[in-house]
Amino acid sequence: MTATVIQDVPKQLCIGGTWQDAESGRTLPVDNPATGEELCQVADATPADGLRAAQAAVAAQPAWAATPPRERGEILRRAYEIIVSRTDELALLMTLEMGKPLAEARAEVAYAAEFFRWFSEEAVRVDGGMAIAPDGRTRIMVTRRPVGPCLLITPWNFPLAMGTRKIGPAVAAGCTMVLKPAPQTPLSTLALAPILTEAGLPEGVLNVATTSDAAGVVEPLLRGGQIRKLSFTGSTQVGRILLAQCADTVVRTSLELGGNAPFIVFEDADLDAAVDGAMVAKMRNMGEACTAANRFFVHSSLAEEFTARLTARMAALTVGPGTEPGTDVGPLIDTAGRDKADSLVRDAVEHGAKVLVGGELPDGPGHFYPPTVLSGVSADSALVRTEIFGPVAAILTFEDEDEVVAAANDTDWGLVSYVFTRDFDRALRVGERLETGMVGLNTGLVSNPAAPFGGVKQSGLGREGGRVGIDGFLEYKYLAIPTGA
Ligand code: ADP
């Protein structure tokens, strides 16, 4: 099946409903992170291709905005059904280009599809309002309009779900778009585009530009004045650059950026639940998630027991290619990702941490890094202030609630935090004091299409998913209607 799934994916740019090569004729390689070998080549868009994609989105905008909401919803619903029916092929493709084990890839396909189902339901729920002005002489009619052509930029770690989480609300709201996937994982997006066409999405509504020159392709689009909205998921560093580029033409922005999630285990926690939650919060996607637990704060009275149990669970994981049955942990995305995890572990050890399992770079092909547990981590270690993005659990200890809340909040990021306690009052109190957009209470998983996903501080702007997920793709418009009374 491997050869077929790769072969079946379009390898070109999708502009105005036509699949075409990059103007330069250039292509970029897509590699398998488990072997380092090339899977295939895809078109490598130039800035001129990017502009043509944006023009196609602009041209398609008026007719698309006029499409009945039910029709837009039905397209998403059909696309949801098709994705679910092709779970195996899409999961294999994702594992090949990104590395995650097949079971996790299947879970992502289901998660990705759910965004289409959710927004198929939201498409017909966009409402406005009518009010009488306080002086009684004017009716205020409020409607909501699509914001206009959007630029959607996605990362490599959840190559399908980050696309559907943006395309879903854009389609539901009546926006056209240019989607630029990460160069490491373009295939999931390239496989998704024909599914939307099959589901009835008109030409030009979704344009796809794969490129190795993200900076060169994106900047003219944001500064050009035609793109009205940017939805970006990626690093805080790139998010800042894009926010500055959006300033000139006041492009609306939604940013889902990095995280530095604290995972707090109080002295009254259910240890089984805490260890289960820790495995999910740390090891989902090999730790390559902005929601990954980055700093484990464990009450000193439980630290030994929690650490021993977590270490045993981590040691029992099987590392290998995601395509192998029985693999729990696939490779990291590339050499840079693996070297980053390695250097953060070395730095933590230099600052006094003890390696309880893992910590050694394996030989051989692929970008593997072993599940690693560090105890006695010093607050001065670089990984306390850096998004690890790998399978490394760093354990620190604490004595009381105020101390741990202060330590957890001592970061520029604010995406998610995890709290384990049996004390309901404490759960609510700490949940409110933590400066993050999301809090997992006795759970290591917060992602849910029906929930508003997003962060505070330098973790981003806006929310994706939930009832508010469509808001970023809509503008309010108010009509003043004098009644003369
Ligand atoms: P990561 O370090 O996890 O790859 P990035 O923020 O670099 O995260 O990448 C996320 C997305 O942003 C990818 O699609 C990437 O191609 C894109 N990207 C990276 N740099 C730029 C840039 N200067 N302008 C626009 N997009 C960029």
Coordinates of C-alpha atoms and ligand atoms in Angstrom, one line a residue:
M1 CA 0.0 0.0 0.0
T2 CA 3.0 2.4 0.7
A3 CA 3.8 2.8 -3.0
T4 CA 0.2 3.4 -3.9
V5 CA -0.6 6.0 -1.3
I6 CA 2.4 8.0 -2.3
Q7 CA 1.7 7.6 -6.0
D8 CA -2.0 8.6 -5.7
V9 CA -1.3 12.0 -4.1
P10 CA -1.1 15.0 -6.4
K11 CA 2.3 16.5 -6.4
Q12 CA 1.6 19.9 -7.9
L13 CA 0.2 23.2 -6.8
C14 CA -3.5 23.7 -6.8
I15 CA -4.4 27.1 -8.1
G16 CA -7.9 28.1 -9.2
G17 CA -8.9 24.4 -9.4
T18 CA -6.1 23.5 -11.7
W19 CA -3.2 21.3 -10.6
Q20 CA 0.0 22.8 -12.0
D21 CA 3.8 22.8 -11.7
A22 CA 5.6 25.6 -10.1
E23 CA 6.5 28.4 -12.5
S24 CA 10.1 27.6 -12.1
G25 CA 9.6 23.9 -12.6
R26 CA 11.3 23.3 -9.3
T27 CA 10.3 20.6 -6.9
L28 CA 11.2 19.9 -3.2
P29 CA 11.8 16.5 -1.7
V30 CA 9.6 14.9 1.0
D31 CA 11.6 12.6 3.2
N32 CA 10.6 9.7 5.5
P33 CA 11.9 10.6 9.0
A34 CA 12.1 7.0 9.9
T35 CA 14.7 6.2 7.2
G36 CA 15.9 9.6 6.0
E37 CA 15.0 8.4 2.5
E38 CA 13.1 10.5 -0.1
L39 CA 9.4 9.5 -0.5
C40 CA 8.8 11.8 -3.5
Q41 CA 9.1 15.3 -4.8
V42 CA 6.4 18.0 -4.8
A43 CA 6.1 21.3 -6.6
D44 CA 8.1 24.1 -4.9
A45 CA 6.1 27.3 -5.3
T46 CA 7.9 30.6 -6.0
P47 CA 6.6 34.0 -4.8
A48 CA 4.9 34.4 -8.2
D49 CA 3.0 31.2 -7.8
G50 CA 2.0 32.3 -4.3
L51 CA 0.6 35.5 -5.9
R52 CA -1.3 33.6 -8.5
A53 CA -2.8 31.4 -5.7
A54 CA -3.9 34.5 -3.8
Q55 CA -5.4 36.0 -7.0
A56 CA -7.4 32.8 -7.5
A57 CA -8.7 33.0 -4.0
V58 CA -9.6 36.7 -4.5
A59 CA -11.4 35.9 -7.8
A60 CA -13.4 33.0 -6.2
Q61 CA -14.4 35.1 -3.1
P62 CA -17.6 36.9 -4.2
A63 CA -19.4 33.8 -5.6
W64 CA -18.3 31.7 -2.7
A65 CA -19.6 34.2 -0.1
A66 CA -23.0 34.1 -1.9
T67 CA -23.3 30.3 -1.6
P68 CA -26.0 29.2 0.8
P69 CA -24.7 28.2 4.2
R70 CA -26.4 24.8 4.0
E71 CA -24.5 24.1 0.8
R72 CA -21.2 25.0 2.4
G73 CA -22.1 22.8 5.4
E74 CA -23.0 19.9 3.2
I75 CA -19.6 20.1 1.4
L76 CA -17.9 19.8 4.8
R77 CA -20.1 17.0 5.8
R78 CA -19.4 15.0 2.7
A79 CA -15.6 15.7 3.1
Y80 CA -15.9 14.4 6.7
E81 CA -17.5 11.2 5.4
I82 CA -14.8 10.7 2.7
I83 CA -12.0 11.3 5.1
V84 CA -13.4 8.7 7.5
S85 CA -13.8 6.2 4.7
R86 CA -10.2 6.7 3.7
T87 CA -8.7 6.6 7.2
D88 CA -6.2 3.8 6.4
E89 CA -4.7 5.5 3.4
L90 CA -4.5 8.9 5.0
A91 CA -3.0 7.5 8.2
L92 CA -0.3 5.6 6.3
L93 CA 0.5 8.7 4.2
M94 CA 0.8 10.8 7.4
T95 CA 3.0 8.2 9.1
L96 CA 5.3 8.1 6.1
E97 CA 5.9 11.8 5.9
M98 CA 5.7 12.7 9.6
G99 CA 6.8 9.6 11.5
K100 CA 4.1 9.1 14.1
P101 CA 2.9 5.5 14.7
L102 CA 0.0 4.4 12.6
A103 CA -2.4 4.2 15.6
E104 CA -1.7 7.9 16.3
A105 CA -2.0 8.7 12.7
R106 CA -5.4 7.1 12.6
A107 CA -6.4 9.0 15.7
E108 CA -5.4 12.2 14.0
V109 CA -7.4 11.4 10.9
A110 CA -10.5 11.0 13.1
Y111 CA -9.7 14.2 14.9
A112 CA -9.1 16.0 11.6
A113 CA -12.4 14.8 10.2
E114 CA -14.3 15.9 13.3
F115 CA -13.4 19.5 12.5
F116 CA -15.2 19.2 9.2
R117 CA -18.2 17.6 10.9
W118 CA -18.2 20.3 13.6
F119 CA -18.0 23.2 11.2
S120 CA -20.6 21.6 8.8
E121 CA -22.9 22.1 11.8
E122 CA -21.7 25.6 12.5
A123 CA -22.1 26.8 8.9
V124 CA -25.8 27.2 9.4
R125 CA -25.6 28.7 12.9
V126 CA -24.1 32.0 12.0
D127 CA -26.5 34.6 13.3
G128 CA -26.8 38.3 13.7
G129 CA -29.2 40.5 15.6
M130 CA -31.7 43.3 15.7
A131 CA -32.0 46.0 18.3
I132 CA -33.6 49.3 18.9
A133 CA -31.2 52.2 19.6
P134 CA -31.6 53.8 23.1
D135 CA -33.3 56.9 21.6
G136 CA -35.8 54.7 19.9
R137 CA -35.3 56.3 16.5
T138 CA -33.0 53.7 14.9
R139 CA -33.1 50.0 14.3
I140 CA -29.7 48.4 14.5
M141 CA -29.4 45.3 12.3
V142 CA -26.3 43.2 12.8
T143 CA -25.1 40.6 10.3
R144 CA -21.9 38.7 9.9
R145 CA -19.9 38.5 6.7
P146 CA -16.9 36.4 5.6
V147 CA -13.7 38.2 6.3
G148 CA -12.5 37.5 2.8
P149 CA -9.5 35.6 1.3
C150 CA -7.5 33.9 3.9
L151 CA -3.9 32.6 4.1
L152 CA -3.6 29.4 6.2
I153 CA -0.2 28.3 7.3
T154 CA 0.2 24.9 8.9
P155 CA 3.0 23.1 10.8
W156 CA 4.3 19.5 10.3
N157 CA 3.4 18.0 13.6
F158 CA -0.4 17.5 12.9
P159 CA -0.3 17.7 9.1
L160 CA -4.0 16.9 8.5
A161 CA -5.8 18.2 11.7
M162 CA -4.1 21.6 11.6
G163 CA -5.4 22.0 8.0
T164 CA -9.0 20.9 8.7
R165 CA -9.1 23.1 11.8
K166 CA -8.5 26.1 9.6
I167 CA -10.2 25.0 6.4
G168 CA -13.4 23.9 8.2
P169 CA -14.3 27.4 9.7
A170 CA -13.1 29.2 6.5
V171 CA -15.5 27.1 4.4
A172 CA -18.3 27.4 6.9
A173 CA -17.9 31.2 7.0
G174 CA -17.7 31.6 3.2
C175 CA -14.0 32.5 2.9
T176 CA -11.7 31.4 0.1
M177 CA -8.1 30.5 1.0
V178 CA -4.5 29.8 0.1
L179 CA -3.1 27.0 2.2
K180 CA 0.6 26.7 2.7
P181 CA 1.5 23.4 4.5
A182 CA 4.9 22.8 6.1
P183 CA 7.5 21.7 3.6
Q184 CA 8.3 18.5 5.7
T185 CA 4.7 17.2 5.4
P186 CA 2.9 18.5 2.3
L187 CA 1.4 15.2 1.3
S188 CA -1.5 15.1 3.9
T189 CA -2.6 18.5 2.6
L190 CA -2.2 17.4 -1.1
A191 CA -4.4 14.4 -0.4
L192 CA -7.0 16.5 1.4
A193 CA -7.5 19.0 -1.5
P194 CA -9.0 16.4 -3.9
I195 CA -11.3 15.1 -1.2
L196 CA -12.8 18.6 -0.8
T197 CA -13.2 18.8 -4.6
E198 CA -14.9 15.5 -4.6
A199 CA -17.2 16.8 -1.8
G200 CA -18.2 19.6 -4.1
L201 CA -15.9 22.5 -3.1
P202 CA -15.9 24.9 -6.1
E203 CA -12.7 25.7 -8.0
G204 CA -10.5 28.5 -6.5
V205 CA -12.0 28.3 -3.0
L206 CA -9.0 26.2 -1.7
N207 CA -5.6 26.9 -3.3
V208 CA -2.6 24.9 -2.1
A209 CA 1.0 26.2 -2.4
T210 CA 3.7 23.9 -1.2
T211 CA 7.1 25.6 -1.0
S212 CA 10.5 25.5 0.5
D213 CA 10.6 29.3 0.5
A214 CA 7.9 30.0 3.1
A215 CA 9.3 33.5 3.9
G216 CA 9.5 34.5 0.2
V217 CA 6.0 33.2 -0.7
V218 CA 4.2 34.5 2.4
E219 CA 5.5 38.0 2.9
P220 CA 4.2 39.5 -0.4
L221 CA 0.8 37.9 0.3
L222 CA 0.5 39.5 3.7
R223 CA 1.8 42.9 2.6
G224 CA -0.1 42.8 -0.7
G225 CA -3.5 43.9 0.6
Q226 CA -5.6 41.1 -1.0
I227 CA -5.3 38.6 1.8
R228 CA -7.7 39.7 4.6
K229 CA -6.9 37.1 7.2
L230 CA -3.9 35.0 8.4
S231 CA -4.4 31.8 10.4
F232 CA -1.0 30.5 11.4
T233 CA 0.0 27.5 13.6
G234 CA 3.7 27.2 14.2
S235 CA 6.5 28.6 16.3
T236 CA 6.3 31.8 18.4
Q237 CA 9.4 33.1 16.6
V238 CA 7.8 32.9 13.1
G239 CA 4.4 34.0 14.6
R240 CA 6.0 37.3 15.7
I241 CA 7.5 37.9 12.2
L242 CA 4.1 37.3 10.6
L243 CA 2.3 39.5 13.0
A244 CA 4.6 42.4 12.0
Q245 CA 4.0 41.7 8.3
C246 CA 0.3 41.7 8.9
A247 CA 0.5 45.2 10.5
D248 CA 1.0 47.1 7.2
T249 CA -2.3 46.2 5.7
V250 CA -4.1 45.3 9.0
V251 CA -4.6 41.7 8.1
R252 CA -6.7 39.9 10.8
T253 CA -4.6 37.3 12.6
S254 CA -5.1 34.1 14.4
L255 CA -1.9 32.6 15.8
E256 CA -1.5 29.3 17.5
L257 CA 2.1 29.4 18.7
G258 CA 4.4 27.5 21.1
G259 CA 3.8 26.3 24.6
N260 CA 5.7 25.4 27.7
A261 CA 3.0 23.4 29.5
P262 CA 3.3 22.8 33.3
F263 CA 2.0 19.4 34.5
I264 CA 1.3 19.7 38.2
V265 CA 0.8 16.7 40.5
F266 CA -0.5 17.7 43.9
E267 CA 0.0 15.6 47.0
D268 CA -3.6 14.4 46.9
A269 CA -3.6 13.3 43.2
D270 CA -4.8 9.9 42.0
L271 CA -1.3 8.6 41.0
D272 CA -2.7 6.1 38.5
A273 CA -4.5 8.9 36.7
A274 CA -1.5 11.3 37.0
V275 CA 0.8 8.7 35.4
D276 CA -1.7 7.9 32.6
G277 CA -2.2 11.6 32.0
A278 CA 1.5 12.2 32.0
M279 CA 2.0 9.6 29.3
V280 CA -0.6 11.2 27.1
A281 CA 0.5 14.8 27.7
K282 CA 4.2 13.9 27.2
M283 CA 4.2 11.2 24.6
R284 CA 1.3 12.0 22.2
N285 CA 3.0 12.7 18.9
M286 CA 6.4 11.8 20.4
G287 CA 6.2 15.0 22.4
E288 CA 6.1 17.0 19.2
A289 CA 3.0 19.0 20.2
C290 CA 2.6 22.5 21.4
T291 CA 0.3 21.0 24.1
A292 CA 3.1 18.6 25.3
A293 CA 3.8 18.6 29.0
N294 CA 7.2 20.4 29.2
R295 CA 7.7 20.8 32.9
F296 CA 6.5 18.2 35.4
F297 CA 6.0 19.8 38.9
V298 CA 5.4 17.0 41.3
H299 CA 4.8 17.5 45.1
S300 CA 7.8 16.3 47.0
S301 CA 5.8 13.7 48.9
L302 CA 4.9 11.9 45.7
A303 CA 7.9 12.6 43.6
E304 CA 9.7 9.3 44.1
E305 CA 6.6 7.1 43.4
F306 CA 5.5 9.2 40.4
T307 CA 9.0 9.3 39.0
A308 CA 9.4 5.5 39.4
R309 CA 6.1 4.7 37.7
L310 CA 6.6 7.2 34.9
T311 CA 10.1 5.8 34.3
A312 CA 8.8 2.3 34.1
R313 CA 6.1 3.2 31.6
M314 CA 8.6 5.2 29.4
A315 CA 11.1 2.4 29.5
A316 CA 8.4 -0.1 28.3
L317 CA 7.7 1.9 25.1
T318 CA 8.8 0.5 21.8
V319 CA 10.7 2.9 19.5
G320 CA 10.7 2.3 15.8
P321 CA 9.3 3.2 12.4
G322 CA 5.7 4.3 12.7
T323 CA 4.7 1.9 10.1
E324 CA 5.8 -1.2 12.2
P325 CA 3.0 -2.8 14.2
G326 CA 3.8 -2.5 17.9
T327 CA 5.7 0.8 17.6
D328 CA 4.8 3.3 20.3
V329 CA 7.3 6.0 19.5
G330 CA 8.3 7.0 16.0
P331 CA 11.2 9.2 14.9
L332 CA 11.4 12.9 15.4
I333 CA 10.8 15.0 12.3
D334 CA 14.3 15.8 11.4
T335 CA 17.9 16.0 12.5
A336 CA 17.4 19.5 14.0
G337 CA 14.5 18.2 16.1
R338 CA 16.5 15.3 17.4
D339 CA 19.6 17.4 18.1
K340 CA 17.6 19.9 20.0
A341 CA 16.2 17.2 22.3
D342 CA 19.7 15.8 22.8
S343 CA 21.3 19.1 23.6
L344 CA 18.5 20.1 26.1
V345 CA 19.0 16.8 27.9
R346 CA 22.8 17.3 28.0
D347 CA 22.3 20.8 29.4
A348 CA 19.9 19.6 32.1
V349 CA 22.4 16.9 33.1
E350 CA 25.1 19.6 33.3
H351 CA 22.7 21.5 35.7
G352 CA 22.4 18.5 37.9
A353 CA 19.6 16.4 36.5
K354 CA 19.7 12.6 36.6
V355 CA 18.8 10.5 33.5
L356 CA 16.6 7.6 34.7
V357 CA 15.9 6.2 31.3
G358 CA 16.8 7.2 27.7
G359 CA 19.1 10.1 27.1
E360 CA 21.3 8.4 24.5
L361 CA 21.2 9.0 20.8
P362 CA 20.7 5.7 19.0
D363 CA 22.8 4.7 15.9
G364 CA 21.3 4.0 12.6
P365 CA 19.1 5.8 10.1
G366 CA 16.2 8.0 11.0
H367 CA 15.8 10.7 13.5
F368 CA 15.0 8.6 16.6
Y369 CA 15.3 9.9 20.1
P370 CA 14.5 7.5 23.1
P371 CA 11.8 8.2 25.7
T372 CA 13.7 10.0 28.4
V373 CA 13.0 10.8 32.1
L374 CA 15.0 13.3 34.0
S375 CA 14.7 13.8 37.7
G376 CA 16.1 16.5 39.9
V377 CA 15.9 19.0 37.1
S378 CA 17.1 22.5 38.1
A379 CA 15.0 25.5 37.3
D380 CA 18.1 27.0 35.6
S381 CA 18.1 24.3 32.9
A382 CA 17.4 25.4 29.4
L383 CA 14.6 23.0 28.9
V384 CA 12.5 24.8 31.6
R385 CA 12.4 27.8 29.3
T386 CA 12.4 26.0 25.9
E387 CA 9.8 24.0 24.2
I388 CA 11.4 20.5 24.1
F389 CA 9.3 19.1 21.3
G390 CA 10.5 15.6 22.0
P391 CA 10.0 12.6 24.3
V392 CA 11.8 14.0 27.3
A393 CA 10.0 14.3 30.7
A394 CA 11.7 16.8 33.0
I395 CA 10.7 16.4 36.6
L396 CA 10.9 19.2 39.2
T397 CA 9.5 19.1 42.7
F398 CA 7.5 21.6 44.8
E399 CA 6.2 22.0 48.4
D400 CA 3.1 24.2 48.2
E401 CA 0.4 25.6 46.0
D402 CA 1.6 29.2 45.8
E403 CA 5.1 28.2 44.9
V404 CA 4.0 25.9 42.1
V405 CA 1.5 28.3 40.6
A406 CA 4.3 31.0 40.5
A407 CA 6.7 28.6 38.9
A408 CA 4.2 27.3 36.4
N409 CA 3.3 30.9 35.4
D410 CA 7.0 31.9 35.1
T411 CA 7.1 31.7 31.4
D412 CA 6.3 33.8 28.3
W413 CA 4.0 31.1 27.0
G414 CA 0.5 30.3 28.1
L415 CA -1.1 27.6 26.0
V416 CA -2.1 24.8 28.3
S417 CA -1.5 23.5 31.8
Y418 CA -2.4 20.2 33.5
V419 CA -3.4 19.8 37.1
F420 CA -3.9 16.6 39.0
T421 CA -5.6 16.7 42.4
R422 CA -8.6 15.1 44.0
D423 CA -9.6 18.3 45.7
F424 CA -12.2 20.0 43.6
D425 CA -11.9 23.4 45.2
R426 CA -8.2 23.3 44.6
A427 CA -8.6 22.2 41.0
L428 CA -10.9 25.2 40.3
R429 CA -8.7 27.6 42.2
V430 CA -5.5 26.6 40.6
G431 CA -7.2 26.2 37.2
E432 CA -8.1 29.9 37.4
R433 CA -4.8 31.1 38.6
L434 CA -2.8 29.4 35.9
E435 CA -2.1 31.8 33.0
T436 CA -2.9 29.5 30.1
G437 CA -5.7 29.4 27.6
M438 CA -6.5 25.8 28.4
V439 CA -6.3 23.7 31.6
G440 CA -6.6 19.9 31.8
L441 CA -8.1 18.9 35.1
N442 CA -7.0 15.3 35.9
T443 CA -6.5 14.7 32.2
G444 CA -3.5 14.8 29.8
L445 CA -5.6 15.6 26.7
V446 CA -7.4 18.9 26.0
S447 CA -7.7 18.8 22.2
N448 CA -11.4 18.6 21.2
P449 CA -13.1 20.0 18.1
A450 CA -15.9 21.3 20.2
A451 CA -13.6 23.3 22.5
P452 CA -11.9 26.7 22.0
F453 CA -8.3 25.8 21.5
G454 CA -5.7 28.5 22.0
G455 CA -3.3 30.3 24.3
V456 CA -2.7 33.5 26.2
K457 CA 0.6 35.5 26.5
Q458 CA 3.0 34.6 23.7
S459 CA 1.2 31.4 22.8
G460 CA -1.1 33.1 20.4
L461 CA -4.1 35.1 19.4
G462 CA -7.6 33.9 18.9
R463 CA -9.2 30.4 19.3
E464 CA -9.7 27.5 17.0
G465 CA -12.6 25.1 17.3
G466 CA -15.7 25.2 19.5
R467 CA -18.5 27.8 19.0
V468 CA -16.0 30.6 18.7
G469 CA -13.8 28.9 16.1
I470 CA -15.7 30.5 13.2
D471 CA -15.4 34.0 14.7
G472 CA -12.0 34.7 13.3
F473 CA -13.3 34.2 9.8
L474 CA -16.3 36.5 10.1
E475 CA -16.7 40.3 10.4
Y476 CA -19.6 42.1 12.0
K477 CA -21.6 44.4 9.8
Y478 CA -24.2 46.7 11.2
L479 CA -26.9 48.4 9.2
A480 CA -28.4 51.6 10.7
I481 CA -32.1 51.8 9.9
P482 CA -33.8 55.1 10.9
T483 CA -37.4 54.6 11.8
G484 CA -38.2 58.3 12.4
A485 CA -40.0 57.8 15.7
Ligands
ADP1 P1 8.7 24.6 13.2 O1 9.9 25.2 13.8 O2 7.9 23.7 14.1 O3 8.9 24.0 11.8 P2 7.7 27.0 12.1 O4 7.1 28.1 12.8 O5 9.1 27.2 11.5 O6 7.7 25.8 13.1 O7 6.9 26.5 10.9 C1 5.4 26.5 10.9 C2 4.9 26.9 9.5 O8 5.4 28.2 9.2 C3 5.5 26.0 8.4 O9 4.5 25.9 7.4 C4 6.6 26.9 7.8 O10 6.9 26.6 6.5 C5 6.1 28.3 8.0 N1 7.1 29.3 8.1 C6 8.4 29.2 8.6 N2 9.0 30.4 8.5 C7 8.2 31.3 7.8 C8 8.2 32.6 7.4 N3 9.3 33.4 7.6 N4 7.1 33.2 6.8 C9 6.0 32.4 6.6 N5 5.9 31.1 7.0 C10 6.9 30.5 7.6

